[in-house]
PDB file of C-alpha atoms in Angstrom:
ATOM      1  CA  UNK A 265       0.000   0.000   0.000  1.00 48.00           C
ATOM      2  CA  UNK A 266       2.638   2.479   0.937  1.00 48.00           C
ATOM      3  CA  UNK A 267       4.613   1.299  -2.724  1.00 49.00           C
ATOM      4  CA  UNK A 268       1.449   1.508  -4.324  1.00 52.00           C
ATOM      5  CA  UNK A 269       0.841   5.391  -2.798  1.00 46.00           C
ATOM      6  CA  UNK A 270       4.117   6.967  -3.648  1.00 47.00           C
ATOM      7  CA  UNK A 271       3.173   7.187  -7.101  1.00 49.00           C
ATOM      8  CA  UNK A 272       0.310   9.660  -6.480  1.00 53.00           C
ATOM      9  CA  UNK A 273       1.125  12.976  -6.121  1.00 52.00           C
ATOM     10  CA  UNK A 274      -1.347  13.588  -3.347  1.00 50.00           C
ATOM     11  CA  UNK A 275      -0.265  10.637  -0.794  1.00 51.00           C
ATOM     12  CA  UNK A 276       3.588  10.553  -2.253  1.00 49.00           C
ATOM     13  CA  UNK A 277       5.037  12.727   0.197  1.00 55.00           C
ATOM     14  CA  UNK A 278       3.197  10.783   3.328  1.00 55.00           C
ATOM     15  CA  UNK A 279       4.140   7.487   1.682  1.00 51.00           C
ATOM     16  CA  UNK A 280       7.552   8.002   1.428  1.00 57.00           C
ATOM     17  CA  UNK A 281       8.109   9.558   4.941  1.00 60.00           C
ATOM     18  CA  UNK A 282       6.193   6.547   6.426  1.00 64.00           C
ATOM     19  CA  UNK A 283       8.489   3.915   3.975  1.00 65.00           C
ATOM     20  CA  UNK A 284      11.583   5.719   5.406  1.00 70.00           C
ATOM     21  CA  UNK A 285      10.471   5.297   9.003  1.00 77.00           C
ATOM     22  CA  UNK A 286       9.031   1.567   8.369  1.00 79.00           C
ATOM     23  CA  UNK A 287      12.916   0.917   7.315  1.00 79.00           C
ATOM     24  CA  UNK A 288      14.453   2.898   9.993  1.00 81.00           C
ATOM     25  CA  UNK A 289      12.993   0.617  12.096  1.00 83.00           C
ATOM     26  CA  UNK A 290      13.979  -2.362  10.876  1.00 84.00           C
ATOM     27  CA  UNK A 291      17.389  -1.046  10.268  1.00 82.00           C
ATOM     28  CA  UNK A 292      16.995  -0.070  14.041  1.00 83.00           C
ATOM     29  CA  UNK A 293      15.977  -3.584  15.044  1.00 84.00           C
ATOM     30  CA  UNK A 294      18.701  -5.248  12.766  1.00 86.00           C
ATOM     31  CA  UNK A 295      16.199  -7.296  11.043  1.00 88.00           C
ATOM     32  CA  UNK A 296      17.961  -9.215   8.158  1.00 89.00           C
ATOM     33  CA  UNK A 297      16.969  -8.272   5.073  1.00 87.00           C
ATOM     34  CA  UNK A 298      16.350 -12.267   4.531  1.00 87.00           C
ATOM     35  CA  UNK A 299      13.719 -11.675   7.068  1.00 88.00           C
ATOM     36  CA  UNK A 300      12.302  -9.199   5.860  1.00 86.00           C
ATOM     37  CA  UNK A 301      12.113 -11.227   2.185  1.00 87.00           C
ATOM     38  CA  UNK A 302      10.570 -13.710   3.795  1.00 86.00           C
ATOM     39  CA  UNK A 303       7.979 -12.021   5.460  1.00 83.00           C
ATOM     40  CA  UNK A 304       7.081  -9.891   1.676  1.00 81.00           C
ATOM     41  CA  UNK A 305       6.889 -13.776   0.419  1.00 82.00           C
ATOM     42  CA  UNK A 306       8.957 -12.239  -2.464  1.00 84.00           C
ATOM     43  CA  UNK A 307       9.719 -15.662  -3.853  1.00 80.00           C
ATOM     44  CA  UNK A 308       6.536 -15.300  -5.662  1.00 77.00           C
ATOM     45  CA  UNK A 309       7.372 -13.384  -8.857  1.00 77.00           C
ATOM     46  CA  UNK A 310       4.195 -11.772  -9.749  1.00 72.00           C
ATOM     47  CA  UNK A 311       2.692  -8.228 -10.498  1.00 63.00           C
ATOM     48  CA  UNK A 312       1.527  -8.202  -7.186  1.00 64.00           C
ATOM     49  CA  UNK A 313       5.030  -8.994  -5.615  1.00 72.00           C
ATOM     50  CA  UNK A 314       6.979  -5.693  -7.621  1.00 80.00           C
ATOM     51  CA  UNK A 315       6.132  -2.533  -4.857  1.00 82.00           C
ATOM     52  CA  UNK A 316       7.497  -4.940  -1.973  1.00 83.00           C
ATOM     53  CA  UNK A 317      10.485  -5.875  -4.394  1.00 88.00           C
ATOM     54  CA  UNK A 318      11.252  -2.079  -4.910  1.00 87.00           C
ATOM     55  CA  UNK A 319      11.146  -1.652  -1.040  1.00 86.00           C
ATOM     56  CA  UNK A 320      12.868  -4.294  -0.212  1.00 88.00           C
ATOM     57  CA  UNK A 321      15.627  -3.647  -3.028  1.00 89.00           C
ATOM     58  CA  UNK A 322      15.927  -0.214  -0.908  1.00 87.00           C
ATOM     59  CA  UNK A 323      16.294  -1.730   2.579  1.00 85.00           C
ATOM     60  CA  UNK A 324      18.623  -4.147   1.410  1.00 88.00           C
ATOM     61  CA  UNK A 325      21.037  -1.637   0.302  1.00 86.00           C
ATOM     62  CA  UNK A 326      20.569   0.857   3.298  1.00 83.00           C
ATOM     63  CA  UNK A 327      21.257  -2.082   5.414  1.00 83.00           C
ATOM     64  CA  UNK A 328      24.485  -3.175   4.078  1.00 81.00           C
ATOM     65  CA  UNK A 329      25.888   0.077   2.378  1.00 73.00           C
ATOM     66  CA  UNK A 330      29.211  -1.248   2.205  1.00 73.00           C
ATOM     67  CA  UNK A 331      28.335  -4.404   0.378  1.00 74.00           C
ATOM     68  CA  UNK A 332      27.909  -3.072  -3.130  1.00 82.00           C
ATOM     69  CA  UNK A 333      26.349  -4.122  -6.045  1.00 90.00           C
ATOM     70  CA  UNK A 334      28.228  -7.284  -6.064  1.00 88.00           C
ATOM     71  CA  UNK A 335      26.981  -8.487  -2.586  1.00 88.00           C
ATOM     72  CA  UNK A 336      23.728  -7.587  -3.335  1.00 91.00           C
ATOM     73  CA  UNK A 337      23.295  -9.418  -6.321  1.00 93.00           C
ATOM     74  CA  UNK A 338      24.739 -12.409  -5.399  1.00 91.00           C
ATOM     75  CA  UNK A 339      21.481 -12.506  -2.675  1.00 90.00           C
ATOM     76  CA  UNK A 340      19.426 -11.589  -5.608  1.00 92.00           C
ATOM     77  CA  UNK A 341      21.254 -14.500  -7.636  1.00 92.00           C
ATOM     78  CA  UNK A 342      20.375 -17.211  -4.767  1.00 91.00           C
ATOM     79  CA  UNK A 343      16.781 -16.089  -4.936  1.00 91.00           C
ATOM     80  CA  UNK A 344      15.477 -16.141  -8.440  1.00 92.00           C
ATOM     81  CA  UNK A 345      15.842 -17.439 -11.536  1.00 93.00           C
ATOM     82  CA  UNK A 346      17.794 -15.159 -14.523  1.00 94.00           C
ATOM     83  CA  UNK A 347      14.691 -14.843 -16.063  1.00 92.00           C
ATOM     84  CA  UNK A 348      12.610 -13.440 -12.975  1.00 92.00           C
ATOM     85  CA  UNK A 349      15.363 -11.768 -11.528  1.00 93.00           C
ATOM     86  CA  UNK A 350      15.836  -9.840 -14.644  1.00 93.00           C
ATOM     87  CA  UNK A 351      11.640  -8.952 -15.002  1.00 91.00           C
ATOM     88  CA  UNK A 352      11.485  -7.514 -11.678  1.00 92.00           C
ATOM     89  CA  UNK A 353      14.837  -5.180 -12.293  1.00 92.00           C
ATOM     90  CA  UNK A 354      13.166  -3.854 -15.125  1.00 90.00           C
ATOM     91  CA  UNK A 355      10.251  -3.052 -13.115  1.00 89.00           C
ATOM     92  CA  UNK A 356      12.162  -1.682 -10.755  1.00 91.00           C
ATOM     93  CA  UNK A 357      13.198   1.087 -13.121  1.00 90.00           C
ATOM     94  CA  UNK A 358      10.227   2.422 -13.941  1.00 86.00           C
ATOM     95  CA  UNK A 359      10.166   3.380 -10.338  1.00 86.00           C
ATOM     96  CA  UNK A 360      12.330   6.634  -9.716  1.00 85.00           C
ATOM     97  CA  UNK A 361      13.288   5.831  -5.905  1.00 85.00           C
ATOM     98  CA  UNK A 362      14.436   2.274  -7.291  1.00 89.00           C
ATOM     99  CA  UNK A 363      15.904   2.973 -10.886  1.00 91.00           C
ATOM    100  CA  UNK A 364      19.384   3.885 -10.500  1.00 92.00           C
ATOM    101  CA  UNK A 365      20.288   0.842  -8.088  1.00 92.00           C
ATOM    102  CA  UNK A 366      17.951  -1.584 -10.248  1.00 92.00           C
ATOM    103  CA  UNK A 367      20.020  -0.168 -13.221  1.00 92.00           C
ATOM    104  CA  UNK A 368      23.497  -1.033 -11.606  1.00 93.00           C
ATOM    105  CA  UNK A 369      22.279  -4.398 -10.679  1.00 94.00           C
ATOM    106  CA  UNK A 370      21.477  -5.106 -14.188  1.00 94.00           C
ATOM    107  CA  UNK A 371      24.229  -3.945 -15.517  1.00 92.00           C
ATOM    108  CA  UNK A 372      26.651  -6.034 -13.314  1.00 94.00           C
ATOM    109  CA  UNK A 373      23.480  -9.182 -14.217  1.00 95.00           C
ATOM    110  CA  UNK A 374      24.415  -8.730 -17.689  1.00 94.00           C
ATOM    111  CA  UNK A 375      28.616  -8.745 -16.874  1.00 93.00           C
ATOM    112  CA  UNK A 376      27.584 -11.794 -14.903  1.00 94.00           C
ATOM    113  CA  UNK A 377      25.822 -13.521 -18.023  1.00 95.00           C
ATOM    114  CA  UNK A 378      28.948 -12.670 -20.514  1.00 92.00           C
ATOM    115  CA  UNK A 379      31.262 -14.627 -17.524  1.00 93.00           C
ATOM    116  CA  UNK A 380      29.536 -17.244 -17.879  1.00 93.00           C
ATOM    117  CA  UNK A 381      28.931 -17.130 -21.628  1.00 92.00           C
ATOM    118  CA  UNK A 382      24.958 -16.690 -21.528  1.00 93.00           C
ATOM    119  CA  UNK A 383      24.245 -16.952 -25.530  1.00 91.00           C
ATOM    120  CA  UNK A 384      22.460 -13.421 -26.605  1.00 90.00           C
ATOM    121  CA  UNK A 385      19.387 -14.823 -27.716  1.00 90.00           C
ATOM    122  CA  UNK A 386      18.384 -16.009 -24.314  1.00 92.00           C
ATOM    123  CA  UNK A 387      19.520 -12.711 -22.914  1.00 93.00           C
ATOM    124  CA  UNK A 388      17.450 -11.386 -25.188  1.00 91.00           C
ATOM    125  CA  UNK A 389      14.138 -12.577 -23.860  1.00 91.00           C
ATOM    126  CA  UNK A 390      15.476 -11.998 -20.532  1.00 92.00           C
ATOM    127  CA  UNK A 391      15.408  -8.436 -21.163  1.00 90.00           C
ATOM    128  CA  UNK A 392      11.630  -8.447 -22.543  1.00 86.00           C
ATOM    129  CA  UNK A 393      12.820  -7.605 -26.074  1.00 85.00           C
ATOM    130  CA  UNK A 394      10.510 -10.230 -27.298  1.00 82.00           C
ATOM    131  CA  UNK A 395       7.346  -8.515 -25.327  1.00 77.00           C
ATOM    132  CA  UNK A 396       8.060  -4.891 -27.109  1.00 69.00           C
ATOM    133  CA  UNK A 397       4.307  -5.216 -28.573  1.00 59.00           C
ATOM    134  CA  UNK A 398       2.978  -4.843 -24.919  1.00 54.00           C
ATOM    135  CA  UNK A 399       3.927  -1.559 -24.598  1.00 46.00           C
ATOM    136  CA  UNK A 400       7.421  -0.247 -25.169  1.00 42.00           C
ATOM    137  CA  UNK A 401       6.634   2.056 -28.183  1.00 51.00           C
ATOM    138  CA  UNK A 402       9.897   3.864 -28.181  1.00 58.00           C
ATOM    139  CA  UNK A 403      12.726   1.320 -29.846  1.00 66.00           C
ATOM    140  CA  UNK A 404      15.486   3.808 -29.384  1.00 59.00           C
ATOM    141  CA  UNK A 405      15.403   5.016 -25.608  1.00 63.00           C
ATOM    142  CA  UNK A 406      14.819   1.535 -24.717  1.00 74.00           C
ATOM    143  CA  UNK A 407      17.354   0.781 -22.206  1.00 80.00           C
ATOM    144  CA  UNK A 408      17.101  -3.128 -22.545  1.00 85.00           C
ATOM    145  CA  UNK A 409      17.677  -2.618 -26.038  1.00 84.00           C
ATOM    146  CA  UNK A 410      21.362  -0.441 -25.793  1.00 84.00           C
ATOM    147  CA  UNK A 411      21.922  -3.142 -22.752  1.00 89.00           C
ATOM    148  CA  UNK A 412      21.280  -6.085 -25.304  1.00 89.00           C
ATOM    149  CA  UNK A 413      23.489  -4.252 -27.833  1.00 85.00           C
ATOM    150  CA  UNK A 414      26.348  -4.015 -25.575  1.00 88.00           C
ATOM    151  CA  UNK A 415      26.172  -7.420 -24.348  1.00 90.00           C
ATOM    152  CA  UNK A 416      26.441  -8.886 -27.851  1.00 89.00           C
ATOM    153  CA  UNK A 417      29.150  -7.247 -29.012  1.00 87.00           C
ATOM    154  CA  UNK A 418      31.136  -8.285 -25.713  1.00 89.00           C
ATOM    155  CA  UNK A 419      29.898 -11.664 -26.144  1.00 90.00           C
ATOM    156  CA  UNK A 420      31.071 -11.694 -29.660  1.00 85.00           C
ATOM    157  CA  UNK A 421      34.872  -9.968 -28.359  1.00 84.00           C
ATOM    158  CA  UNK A 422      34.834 -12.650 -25.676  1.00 82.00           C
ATOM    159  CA  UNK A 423      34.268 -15.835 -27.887  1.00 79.00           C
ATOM    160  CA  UNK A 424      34.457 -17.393 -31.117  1.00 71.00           C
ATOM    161  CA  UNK A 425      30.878 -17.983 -31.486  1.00 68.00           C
ATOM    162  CA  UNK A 426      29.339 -16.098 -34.631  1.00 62.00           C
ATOM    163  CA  UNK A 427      27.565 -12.334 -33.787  1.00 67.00           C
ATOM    164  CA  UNK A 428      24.070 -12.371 -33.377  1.00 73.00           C
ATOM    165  CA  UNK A 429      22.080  -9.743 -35.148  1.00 81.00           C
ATOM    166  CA  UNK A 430      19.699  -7.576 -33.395  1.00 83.00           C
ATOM    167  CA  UNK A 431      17.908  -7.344 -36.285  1.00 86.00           C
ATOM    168  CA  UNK A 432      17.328 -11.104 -36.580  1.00 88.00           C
ATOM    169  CA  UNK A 433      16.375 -11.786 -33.497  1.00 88.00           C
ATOM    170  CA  UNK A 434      13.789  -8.680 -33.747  1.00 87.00           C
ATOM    171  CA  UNK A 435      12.483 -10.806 -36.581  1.00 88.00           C
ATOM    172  CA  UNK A 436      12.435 -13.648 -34.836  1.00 87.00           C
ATOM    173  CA  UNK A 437       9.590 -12.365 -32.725  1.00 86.00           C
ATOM    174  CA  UNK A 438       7.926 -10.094 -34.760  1.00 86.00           C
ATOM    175  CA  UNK A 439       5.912  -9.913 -37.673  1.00 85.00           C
ATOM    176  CA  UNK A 440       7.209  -7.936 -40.579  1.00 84.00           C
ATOM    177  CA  UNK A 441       4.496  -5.125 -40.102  1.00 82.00           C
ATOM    178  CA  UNK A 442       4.921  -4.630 -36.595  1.00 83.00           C
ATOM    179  CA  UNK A 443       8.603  -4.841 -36.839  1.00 83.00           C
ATOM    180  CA  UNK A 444       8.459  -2.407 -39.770  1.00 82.00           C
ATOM    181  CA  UNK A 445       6.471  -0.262 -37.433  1.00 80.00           C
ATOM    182  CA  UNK A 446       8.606  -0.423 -34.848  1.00 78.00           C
ATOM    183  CA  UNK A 447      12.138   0.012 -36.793  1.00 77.00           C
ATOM    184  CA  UNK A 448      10.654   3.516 -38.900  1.00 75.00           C
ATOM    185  CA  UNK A 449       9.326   5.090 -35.596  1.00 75.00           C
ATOM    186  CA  UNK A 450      12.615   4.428 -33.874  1.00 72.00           C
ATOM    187  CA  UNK A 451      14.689   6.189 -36.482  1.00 69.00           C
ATOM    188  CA  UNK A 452      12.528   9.096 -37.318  1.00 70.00           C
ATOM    189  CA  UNK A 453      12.192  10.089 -33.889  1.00 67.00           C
ATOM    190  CA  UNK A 454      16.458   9.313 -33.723  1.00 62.00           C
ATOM    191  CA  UNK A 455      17.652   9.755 -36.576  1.00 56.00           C
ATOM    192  CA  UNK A 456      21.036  11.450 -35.154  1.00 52.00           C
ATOM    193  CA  UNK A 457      21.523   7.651 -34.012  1.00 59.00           C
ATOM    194  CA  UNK A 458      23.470   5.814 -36.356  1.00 64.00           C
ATOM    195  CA  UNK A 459      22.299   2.156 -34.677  1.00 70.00           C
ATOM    196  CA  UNK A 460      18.669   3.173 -36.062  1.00 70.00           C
ATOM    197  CA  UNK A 461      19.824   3.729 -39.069  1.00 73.00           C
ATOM    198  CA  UNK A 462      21.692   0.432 -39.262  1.00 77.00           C
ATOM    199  CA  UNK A 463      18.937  -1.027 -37.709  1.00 78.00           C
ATOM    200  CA  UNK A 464      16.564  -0.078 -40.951  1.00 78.00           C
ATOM    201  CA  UNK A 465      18.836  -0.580 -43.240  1.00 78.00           C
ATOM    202  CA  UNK A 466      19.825  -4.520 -42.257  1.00 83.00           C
ATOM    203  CA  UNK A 467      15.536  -4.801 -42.451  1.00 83.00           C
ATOM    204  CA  UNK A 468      15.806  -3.424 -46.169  1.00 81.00           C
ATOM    205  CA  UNK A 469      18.499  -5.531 -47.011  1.00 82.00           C
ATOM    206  CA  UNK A 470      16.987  -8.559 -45.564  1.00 86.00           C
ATOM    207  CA  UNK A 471      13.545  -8.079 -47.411  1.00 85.00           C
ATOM    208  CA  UNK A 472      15.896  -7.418 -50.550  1.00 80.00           C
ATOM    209  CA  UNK A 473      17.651 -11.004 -49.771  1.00 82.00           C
ATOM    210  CA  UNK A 474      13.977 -12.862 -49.723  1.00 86.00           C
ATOM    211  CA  UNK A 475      13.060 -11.335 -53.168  1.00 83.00           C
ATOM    212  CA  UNK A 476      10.773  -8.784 -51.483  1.00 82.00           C
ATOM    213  CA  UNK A 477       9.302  -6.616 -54.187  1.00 78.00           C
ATOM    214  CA  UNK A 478      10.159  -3.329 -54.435  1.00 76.00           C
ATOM    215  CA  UNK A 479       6.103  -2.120 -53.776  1.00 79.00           C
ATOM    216  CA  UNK A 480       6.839  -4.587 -50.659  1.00 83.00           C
ATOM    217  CA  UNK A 481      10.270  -2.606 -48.679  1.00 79.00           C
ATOM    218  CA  UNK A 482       7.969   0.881 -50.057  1.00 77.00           C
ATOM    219  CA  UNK A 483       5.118  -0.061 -48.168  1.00 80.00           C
ATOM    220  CA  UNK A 484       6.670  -1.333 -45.385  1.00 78.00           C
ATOM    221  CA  UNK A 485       8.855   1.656 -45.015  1.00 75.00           C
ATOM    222  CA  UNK A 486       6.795   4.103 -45.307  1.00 67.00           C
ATOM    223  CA  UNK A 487       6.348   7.303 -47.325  1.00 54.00           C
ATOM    224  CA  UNK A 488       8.873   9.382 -44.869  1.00 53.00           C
ATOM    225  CA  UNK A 489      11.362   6.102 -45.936  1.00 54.00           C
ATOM    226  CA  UNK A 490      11.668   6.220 -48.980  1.00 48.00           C
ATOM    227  CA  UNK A 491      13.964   8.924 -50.037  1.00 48.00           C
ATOM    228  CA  UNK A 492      16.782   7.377 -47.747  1.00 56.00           C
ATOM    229  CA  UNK A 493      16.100   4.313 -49.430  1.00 56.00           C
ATOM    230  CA  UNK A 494      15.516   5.200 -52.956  1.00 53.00           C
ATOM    231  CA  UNK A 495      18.855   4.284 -54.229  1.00 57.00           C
ATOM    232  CA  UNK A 496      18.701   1.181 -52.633  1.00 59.00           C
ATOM    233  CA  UNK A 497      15.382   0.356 -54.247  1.00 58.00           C
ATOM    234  CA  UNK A 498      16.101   1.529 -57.582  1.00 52.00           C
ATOM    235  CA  UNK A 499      19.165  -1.179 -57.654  1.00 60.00           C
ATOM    236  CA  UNK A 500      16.893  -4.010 -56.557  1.00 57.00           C
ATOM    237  CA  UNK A 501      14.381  -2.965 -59.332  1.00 55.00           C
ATOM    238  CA  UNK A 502      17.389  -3.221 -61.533  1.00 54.00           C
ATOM    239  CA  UNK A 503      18.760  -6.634 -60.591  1.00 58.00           C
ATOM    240  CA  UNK A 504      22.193  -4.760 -59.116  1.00 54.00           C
ATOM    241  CA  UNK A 505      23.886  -5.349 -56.175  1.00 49.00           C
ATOM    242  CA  UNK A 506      22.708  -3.653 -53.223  1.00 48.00           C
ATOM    243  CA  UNK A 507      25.237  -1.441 -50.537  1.00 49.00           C
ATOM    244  CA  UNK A 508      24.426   1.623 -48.812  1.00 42.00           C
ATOM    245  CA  UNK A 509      27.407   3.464 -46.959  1.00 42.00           C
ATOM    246  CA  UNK A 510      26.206   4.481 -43.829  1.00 36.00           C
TER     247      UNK A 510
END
């Protein structure tokens, strides 16, 4: 309830003084922060379990402030699986009080997975890049996404094993309409970001590989598209090799 109130304005400032006292006192009291899991019965990973997660996540680090990230993660790591673990740390971000420590755990998560050579597709769904339909409209401030980025081109630095696309895996999981949809908003409200770019242009070219017709990559791309893309399109019309310089 007191999670749950913080994120109206008119209770926020009561139900953040009362959260600070409720952990005062447990901090006062020494309870364990394993307690104090326990008794949120956070083991459950559901919608209803992310305010007590984002509390928790709070106390944990005002109780040990000297343990760091590390510390804290391995507690995290004994708890849940990669998979939940990684859900409710994305939740956590979309809480202000929570986001910057939720981000730093992820981040060390994700160093975590490249020790112990996690391939990038799973990390992929671990992230929720396969759920972007349910909500997360904009493709280019996702953080997941520039996490997911970075992760594969360490994993690909760190071993043999062939680079994974994000493109490819995007298509994996979506349709060519929605994926479409989401590439083109991505880069025209980014188009100063040269992975956006990239991003649209290994779609084109992949459509172009399939034999997609040129009315095909227009429609898909959209009016706004096809100027970048013209050149592109006019070689595939003509049967010659496609390559744009980016």
């Amino acid at each position: 309830m007191i999670e749950a109130a913080k994120h109206k304005p008119e209770t926020k400032r009561i139900a953040m003084d009362l959260q600070a006292e409720q952990m005062a006192e447990w901090k006062l009291a020494e309870i364990d922060p394993g307690l104090v899991f326990d008794m949120f019965r956070l083991n459950v990973v559901d919608q209803l379990s992310q305010p007590a997660f984002n509390i928790w996540l709070r106390y944990a680090r005002e109780y040990n402030p000297g343990g760091g990230i590390t510390t804290l993660l391995e507690t995290l790591k004994h708890r849940y699986t990669d998979a939940d673990l990684s859900r409710l740390l994305i939740a956590a971000k979309q809480d202000e009080f929570t986001f910057d420590l939720a981000l730093d755990l992820q981040i060390a998560l994700a160093n975590l997975w490249l020790v112990r050579r996690v391939r990038p597709e799973y990390v992929f769904e671990w992230l929720g890049l396969h759920r972007l339909h349910r909500g997360v409209r904009n493709l280019y401030k996702n953080v997941e996404v520039r996490t997911w980025k970075e992760y594969a081109k360490g994993f690909r630095h760190e071993t043999e094993l062939g680079h994974m696309e994000l493109i490819d895996l995007l298509r994996h999981y979506y349709k060519d309409k929605k994926l479409s949809s989401l590439v083109v908003k991505a880069h025209h409200k980014s188009p100063q970001y040269d992975w956006t770019v990239r991003l649209m242009h290994d779609l084109v070219v992949r459509w172009i590989g399939e034999g997609k017709s040129v009315a095909y990559v227009r429609e898909k791309v959209g009016v706004a598209g096809v100027f970048k893309y013209d050149r592109m399109l006019l070689e595939l019309a003509n049967g010659s090799p496609v390559e744009l310089k980016l």
